[in-house]
């Protein structure tokens, strides 16, 4: 444990508890909303939590190289906020009342973190996304197109010069 996380401190304990509560409330919300339990969704939920711990492990190792404790703490706080948001969302899906101030605080945290309401499992790669389509058909300005063509032409000329030069 010391190698992986630098010891088991209170912050890491709080994250572990939040992860467990999130998983349990997620199960309860799935049952309550009539979606039922899905092993695929459950697997990916656990995998997501395992990957969070992997990032914290990496953050700790970076801290070791830099001689700080900042990276690991920041990673834990980031995931802790995400877990707390998810727990309160699960409470709302279950039908437990949430104080207005708590709802407002969550909305602010979501906005600051750039989080949107999560769907799990994530969309599959073969599913067309309107936003992706729009990005793919985005028009490149003429000046930028000319610069790209010039760069391609220069690369081709260098390649031809290298082929014709004796070794």
C-alpha atoms as an extended CHARMM CRD file, in Angstrom:
* protein
*
       167  EXT
         1         1  UNK       CA              0.0000000000        0.0000000000        0.0000000000  PROA      1               0.0000000000
         2         2  UNK       CA              2.8060000000        2.4010000000        0.8070000000  PROA      2               0.0000000000
         3         3  UNK       CA              4.3800000000        1.9010000000       -2.6280000000  PROA      3               0.0000000000
         4         4  UNK       CA              1.0690000000        2.3880000000       -4.4110000000  PROA      4               0.0000000000
         5         5  UNK       CA             -0.4770000000        5.2380000000       -2.4520000000  PROA      5               0.0000000000
         6         6  UNK       CA              2.1410000000        6.4550000000        0.0130000000  PROA      6               0.0000000000
         7         7  UNK       CA              0.2170000000        5.0170000000        2.9150000000  PROA      7               0.0000000000
         8         8  UNK       CA             -3.4780000000        4.8650000000        3.6510000000  PROA      8               0.0000000000
         9         9  UNK       CA             -4.4130000000        8.3320000000        4.8980000000  PROA      9               0.0000000000
        10        10  UNK       CA             -7.7790000000        9.8340000000        5.8610000000  PROA      10              0.0000000000
        11        11  UNK       CA             -8.3220000000       11.3990000000        2.4380000000  PROA      11              0.0000000000
        12        12  UNK       CA             -7.8410000000        8.0730000000        0.6790000000  PROA      12              0.0000000000
        13        13  UNK       CA            -10.1480000000        6.4180000000        3.2290000000  PROA      13              0.0000000000
        14        14  UNK       CA            -12.8300000000        9.0110000000        2.5240000000  PROA      14              0.0000000000
        15        15  UNK       CA            -12.5070000000        8.3750000000       -1.2170000000  PROA      15              0.0000000000
        16        16  UNK       CA            -12.8180000000        4.6000000000       -0.6740000000  PROA      16              0.0000000000
        17        17  UNK       CA            -15.9760000000        5.0990000000        1.4070000000  PROA      17              0.0000000000
        18        18  UNK       CA            -17.3970000000        7.4830000000       -1.2140000000  PROA      18              0.0000000000
        19        19  UNK       CA            -16.6690000000        4.9340000000       -3.9620000000  PROA      19              0.0000000000
        20        20  UNK       CA            -18.4790000000        2.1960000000       -2.0450000000  PROA      20              0.0000000000
        21        21  UNK       CA            -21.4620000000        4.4320000000       -1.2550000000  PROA      21              0.0000000000
        22        22  UNK       CA            -21.6350000000        5.5450000000       -4.8980000000  PROA      22              0.0000000000
        23        23  UNK       CA            -21.6750000000        1.9480000000       -6.1020000000  PROA      23              0.0000000000
        24        24  UNK       CA            -24.3650000000        0.9270000000       -3.6020000000  PROA      24              0.0000000000
        25        25  UNK       CA            -26.5530000000        3.9660000000       -4.3130000000  PROA      25              0.0000000000
        26        26  UNK       CA            -26.0980000000        3.3390000000       -8.0450000000  PROA      26              0.0000000000
        27        27  UNK       CA            -27.4260000000       -0.1970000000       -7.5930000000  PROA      27              0.0000000000
        28        28  UNK       CA            -30.3430000000        1.0950000000       -5.5200000000  PROA      28              0.0000000000
        29        29  UNK       CA            -31.1400000000        3.7680000000       -8.1130000000  PROA      29              0.0000000000
        30        30  UNK       CA            -31.1250000000        1.1960000000      -10.9210000000  PROA      30              0.0000000000
        31        31  UNK       CA            -33.5860000000       -0.9910000000       -9.0200000000  PROA      31              0.0000000000
        32        32  UNK       CA            -35.7480000000        1.9670000000       -7.9620000000  PROA      32              0.0000000000
        33        33  UNK       CA            -36.0450000000        3.4100000000      -11.4810000000  PROA      33              0.0000000000
        34        34  UNK       CA            -36.9840000000        0.0260000000      -12.9080000000  PROA      34              0.0000000000
        35        35  UNK       CA            -33.8400000000       -0.3560000000      -15.0120000000  PROA      35              0.0000000000
        36        36  UNK       CA            -32.8680000000       -3.4170000000      -13.0210000000  PROA      36              0.0000000000
        37        37  UNK       CA            -29.3750000000       -4.6930000000      -12.4150000000  PROA      37              0.0000000000
        38        38  UNK       CA            -27.1120000000       -5.0950000000      -15.4190000000  PROA      38              0.0000000000
        39        39  UNK       CA            -23.8270000000       -6.9770000000      -15.0520000000  PROA      39              0.0000000000
        40        40  UNK       CA            -22.2170000000       -4.9900000000      -17.8700000000  PROA      40              0.0000000000
        41        41  UNK       CA            -23.0590000000       -1.6680000000      -16.2310000000  PROA      41              0.0000000000
        42        42  UNK       CA            -21.8990000000       -2.9920000000      -12.8540000000  PROA      42              0.0000000000
        43        43  UNK       CA            -18.6320000000       -4.2360000000      -14.3220000000  PROA      43              0.0000000000
        44        44  UNK       CA            -17.8700000000       -0.8920000000      -15.9380000000  PROA      44              0.0000000000
        45        45  UNK       CA            -18.7380000000        0.9220000000      -12.7280000000  PROA      45              0.0000000000
        46        46  UNK       CA            -16.1850000000       -1.1580000000      -10.8400000000  PROA      46              0.0000000000
        47        47  UNK       CA            -13.6630000000       -0.8320000000      -13.6670000000  PROA      47              0.0000000000
        48        48  UNK       CA            -14.0780000000        2.9440000000      -13.5490000000  PROA      48              0.0000000000
        49        49  UNK       CA            -13.3310000000        2.9490000000       -9.8330000000  PROA      49              0.0000000000
        50        50  UNK       CA            -10.2860000000        0.7260000000      -10.3670000000  PROA      50              0.0000000000
        51        51  UNK       CA             -8.9990000000        3.1390000000      -12.9870000000  PROA      51              0.0000000000
        52        52  UNK       CA             -9.4800000000        6.0260000000      -10.5540000000  PROA      52              0.0000000000
        53        53  UNK       CA             -7.2320000000        4.2280000000       -8.0760000000  PROA      53              0.0000000000
        54        54  UNK       CA             -4.7110000000        3.6300000000      -10.8610000000  PROA      54              0.0000000000
        55        55  UNK       CA             -4.5770000000        7.3660000000      -11.5850000000  PROA      55              0.0000000000
        56        56  UNK       CA             -4.0480000000        8.0420000000       -7.8760000000  PROA      56              0.0000000000
        57        57  UNK       CA             -1.2240000000        5.4760000000       -7.8620000000  PROA      57              0.0000000000
        58        58  UNK       CA              0.3930000000        7.2690000000      -10.8120000000  PROA      58              0.0000000000
        59        59  UNK       CA             -0.1340000000       10.6400000000       -9.1340000000  PROA      59              0.0000000000
        60        60  UNK       CA              1.6330000000        9.3510000000       -6.0120000000  PROA      60              0.0000000000
        61        61  UNK       CA              4.5710000000        8.0840000000       -8.0650000000  PROA      61              0.0000000000
        62        62  UNK       CA              4.8280000000       11.4850000000       -9.7990000000  PROA      62              0.0000000000
        63        63  UNK       CA              4.7970000000       13.1400000000       -6.3820000000  PROA      63              0.0000000000
        64        64  UNK       CA              7.6490000000       10.8460000000       -5.3410000000  PROA      64              0.0000000000
        65        65  UNK       CA              9.7080000000       11.9800000000       -8.3350000000  PROA      65              0.0000000000
        66        66  UNK       CA              8.9480000000       15.6400000000       -7.7110000000  PROA      66              0.0000000000
        67        67  UNK       CA              9.2630000000       15.4700000000       -3.9340000000  PROA      67              0.0000000000
        68        68  UNK       CA              5.7370000000       16.8360000000       -3.3610000000  PROA      68              0.0000000000
        69        69  UNK       CA              2.3150000000       15.6890000000       -2.1570000000  PROA      69              0.0000000000
        70        70  UNK       CA              0.2920000000       17.9600000000       -4.4190000000  PROA      70              0.0000000000
        71        71  UNK       CA             -0.4970000000       15.7280000000       -7.4070000000  PROA      71              0.0000000000
        72        72  UNK       CA             -1.8960000000       12.8020000000       -5.4030000000  PROA      72              0.0000000000
        73        73  UNK       CA             -3.9870000000       15.1000000000       -3.1980000000  PROA      73              0.0000000000
        74        74  UNK       CA             -5.3580000000       16.9210000000       -6.2370000000  PROA      74              0.0000000000
        75        75  UNK       CA             -6.2870000000       13.6440000000       -7.9320000000  PROA      75              0.0000000000
        76        76  UNK       CA             -8.0360000000       12.3890000000       -4.7970000000  PROA      76              0.0000000000
        77        77  UNK       CA             -9.9840000000       15.6360000000       -4.3740000000  PROA      77              0.0000000000
        78        78  UNK       CA            -10.9930000000       15.5620000000       -8.0510000000  PROA      78              0.0000000000
        79        79  UNK       CA            -12.3500000000       12.0130000000       -7.8130000000  PROA      79              0.0000000000
        80        80  UNK       CA            -13.9100000000       12.6940000000       -4.4200000000  PROA      80              0.0000000000
        81        81  UNK       CA            -15.9340000000       15.5770000000       -5.8770000000  PROA      81              0.0000000000
        82        82  UNK       CA            -17.0340000000       13.3470000000       -8.7750000000  PROA      82              0.0000000000
        83        83  UNK       CA            -18.0890000000       10.5840000000       -6.4020000000  PROA      83              0.0000000000
        84        84  UNK       CA            -20.0370000000       12.9760000000       -4.1650000000  PROA      84              0.0000000000
        85        85  UNK       CA            -21.8420000000       14.4130000000       -7.1860000000  PROA      85              0.0000000000
        86        86  UNK       CA            -22.6880000000       10.9050000000       -8.3760000000  PROA      86              0.0000000000
        87        87  UNK       CA            -23.9580000000        9.9050000000       -4.9180000000  PROA      87              0.0000000000
        88        88  UNK       CA            -26.2890000000       12.8960000000       -4.7490000000  PROA      88              0.0000000000
        89        89  UNK       CA            -27.5210000000       12.1940000000       -8.2890000000  PROA      89              0.0000000000
        90        90  UNK       CA            -28.2480000000        8.6170000000       -7.2320000000  PROA      90              0.0000000000
        91        91  UNK       CA            -30.1210000000        9.9030000000       -4.1680000000  PROA      91              0.0000000000
        92        92  UNK       CA            -32.2650000000       12.0550000000       -6.4410000000  PROA      92              0.0000000000
        93        93  UNK       CA            -32.9800000000        9.0490000000       -8.7230000000  PROA      93              0.0000000000
        94        94  UNK       CA            -33.9790000000        7.0060000000       -5.6740000000  PROA      94              0.0000000000
        95        95  UNK       CA            -36.3170000000        9.7870000000       -4.6100000000  PROA      95              0.0000000000
        96        96  UNK       CA            -34.5290000000       10.9940000000       -1.5030000000  PROA      96              0.0000000000
        97        97  UNK       CA            -34.9650000000       14.7260000000       -0.9980000000  PROA      97              0.0000000000
        98        98  UNK       CA            -31.9420000000       16.9500000000       -1.4870000000  PROA      98              0.0000000000
        99        99  UNK       CA            -31.6550000000       20.4020000000        0.0610000000  PROA      99              0.0000000000
       100       100  UNK       CA            -31.7590000000       23.2170000000       -2.4950000000  PROA      100             0.0000000000
       101       101  UNK       CA            -28.3670000000       24.5220000000       -1.3800000000  PROA      101             0.0000000000
       102       102  UNK       CA            -26.8430000000       21.1030000000       -2.0330000000  PROA      102             0.0000000000
       103       103  UNK       CA            -28.4060000000       20.9730000000       -5.5030000000  PROA      103             0.0000000000
       104       104  UNK       CA            -27.0300000000       24.4390000000       -6.2560000000  PROA      104             0.0000000000
       105       105  UNK       CA            -23.5640000000       23.4830000000       -5.0180000000  PROA      105             0.0000000000
       106       106  UNK       CA            -23.5780000000       20.3840000000       -7.2250000000  PROA      106             0.0000000000
       107       107  UNK       CA            -24.6210000000       22.4430000000      -10.2430000000  PROA      107             0.0000000000
       108       108  UNK       CA            -21.7160000000       24.8250000000       -9.6090000000  PROA      108             0.0000000000
       109       109  UNK       CA            -19.2470000000       21.9470000000       -9.2030000000  PROA      109             0.0000000000
       110       110  UNK       CA            -20.4640000000       20.3120000000      -12.4020000000  PROA      110             0.0000000000
       111       111  UNK       CA            -20.0830000000       23.5550000000      -14.3020000000  PROA      111             0.0000000000
       112       112  UNK       CA            -16.5900000000       24.2000000000      -12.9160000000  PROA      112             0.0000000000
       113       113  UNK       CA            -15.4300000000       20.6650000000      -13.6260000000  PROA      113             0.0000000000
       114       114  UNK       CA            -17.0030000000       20.6470000000      -17.0870000000  PROA      114             0.0000000000
       115       115  UNK       CA            -19.0230000000       17.5840000000      -16.1580000000  PROA      115             0.0000000000
       116       116  UNK       CA            -22.2660000000       16.6450000000      -17.7830000000  PROA      116             0.0000000000
       117       117  UNK       CA            -24.8040000000       14.0930000000      -16.6790000000  PROA      117             0.0000000000
       118       118  UNK       CA            -23.1350000000       10.7640000000      -17.2500000000  PROA      118             0.0000000000
       119       119  UNK       CA            -24.5780000000        7.9050000000      -19.2030000000  PROA      119             0.0000000000
       120       120  UNK       CA            -23.2240000000        4.4850000000      -18.4500000000  PROA      120             0.0000000000
       121       121  UNK       CA            -22.0840000000        2.5120000000      -20.3250000000  PROA      121             0.0000000000
       122       122  UNK       CA            -20.4020000000        5.0870000000      -22.5690000000  PROA      122             0.0000000000
       123       123  UNK       CA            -21.5830000000        5.4150000000      -26.1860000000  PROA      123             0.0000000000
       124       124  UNK       CA            -20.1710000000        2.8080000000      -28.5310000000  PROA      124             0.0000000000
       125       125  UNK       CA            -17.7120000000        4.0060000000      -31.2140000000  PROA      125             0.0000000000
       126       126  UNK       CA            -19.9850000000        2.9830000000      -34.1100000000  PROA      126             0.0000000000
       127       127  UNK       CA            -22.8310000000        5.2080000000      -32.9220000000  PROA      127             0.0000000000
       128       128  UNK       CA            -23.0430000000        8.3820000000      -34.9900000000  PROA      128             0.0000000000
       129       129  UNK       CA            -22.8100000000       11.5490000000      -32.9920000000  PROA      129             0.0000000000
       130       130  UNK       CA            -24.2120000000       14.7760000000      -34.4500000000  PROA      130             0.0000000000
       131       131  UNK       CA            -21.3820000000       16.8290000000      -32.9360000000  PROA      131             0.0000000000
       132       132  UNK       CA            -18.7400000000       14.5130000000      -34.4230000000  PROA      132             0.0000000000
       133       133  UNK       CA            -20.3840000000       14.7590000000      -37.8400000000  PROA      133             0.0000000000
       134       134  UNK       CA            -20.3430000000       18.5480000000      -37.6530000000  PROA      134             0.0000000000
       135       135  UNK       CA            -16.6780000000       18.5630000000      -36.6870000000  PROA      135             0.0000000000
       136       136  UNK       CA            -15.8030000000       16.2010000000      -39.5250000000  PROA      136             0.0000000000
       137       137  UNK       CA            -17.4680000000       18.4490000000      -42.1110000000  PROA      137             0.0000000000
       138       138  UNK       CA            -16.0570000000       21.6660000000      -40.6590000000  PROA      138             0.0000000000
       139       139  UNK       CA            -14.8010000000       24.0000000000      -43.3840000000  PROA      139             0.0000000000
       140       140  UNK       CA            -11.0970000000       24.8200000000      -43.1990000000  PROA      140             0.0000000000
       141       141  UNK       CA            -10.3290000000       28.4590000000      -44.0720000000  PROA      141             0.0000000000
       142       142  UNK       CA             -8.6730000000       28.9330000000      -47.5020000000  PROA      142             0.0000000000
       143       143  UNK       CA             -5.4860000000       30.4560000000      -46.0430000000  PROA      143             0.0000000000
       144       144  UNK       CA             -5.0380000000       27.4780000000      -43.7150000000  PROA      144             0.0000000000
       145       145  UNK       CA             -5.6860000000       25.0570000000      -46.6020000000  PROA      145             0.0000000000
       146       146  UNK       CA             -2.9630000000       26.7520000000      -48.6770000000  PROA      146             0.0000000000
       147       147  UNK       CA             -0.5030000000       26.4500000000      -45.7750000000  PROA      147             0.0000000000
       148       148  UNK       CA             -1.2680000000       22.7460000000      -45.4610000000  PROA      148             0.0000000000
       149       149  UNK       CA             -0.7440000000       22.2440000000      -49.2130000000  PROA      149             0.0000000000
       150       150  UNK       CA              2.5670000000       24.1520000000      -49.0950000000  PROA      150             0.0000000000
       151       151  UNK       CA              3.7810000000       21.9770000000      -46.2200000000  PROA      151             0.0000000000
       152       152  UNK       CA              2.8090000000       18.8230000000      -48.1470000000  PROA      152             0.0000000000
       153       153  UNK       CA              4.6320000000       20.0770000000      -51.2730000000  PROA      153             0.0000000000
       154       154  UNK       CA              7.7800000000       20.8560000000      -49.2660000000  PROA      154             0.0000000000
       155       155  UNK       CA              7.7070000000       17.3730000000      -47.7260000000  PROA      155             0.0000000000
       156       156  UNK       CA              7.3790000000       15.7770000000      -51.1690000000  PROA      156             0.0000000000
       157       157  UNK       CA             10.2860000000       17.8500000000      -52.5440000000  PROA      157             0.0000000000
       158       158  UNK       CA             12.5280000000       16.8390000000      -49.6270000000  PROA      158             0.0000000000
       159       159  UNK       CA             11.5760000000       13.2140000000      -50.1340000000  PROA      159             0.0000000000
       160       160  UNK       CA             12.4710000000       13.3830000000      -53.8540000000  PROA      160             0.0000000000
       161       161  UNK       CA             15.7880000000       15.0990000000      -53.0530000000  PROA      161             0.0000000000
       162       162  UNK       CA             16.6860000000       12.3810000000      -50.5550000000  PROA      162             0.0000000000
       163       163  UNK       CA             15.8700000000        9.6490000000      -53.0840000000  PROA      163             0.0000000000
       164       164  UNK       CA             18.0460000000       11.1740000000      -55.8240000000  PROA      164             0.0000000000
       165       165  UNK       CA             21.0980000000       11.9290000000      -53.6310000000  PROA      165             0.0000000000
       166       166  UNK       CA             23.8350000000        9.2340000000      -53.6790000000  PROA      166             0.0000000000
       167       167  UNK       CA             24.6070000000        7.4640000000      -50.4020000000  PROA      167             0.0000000000
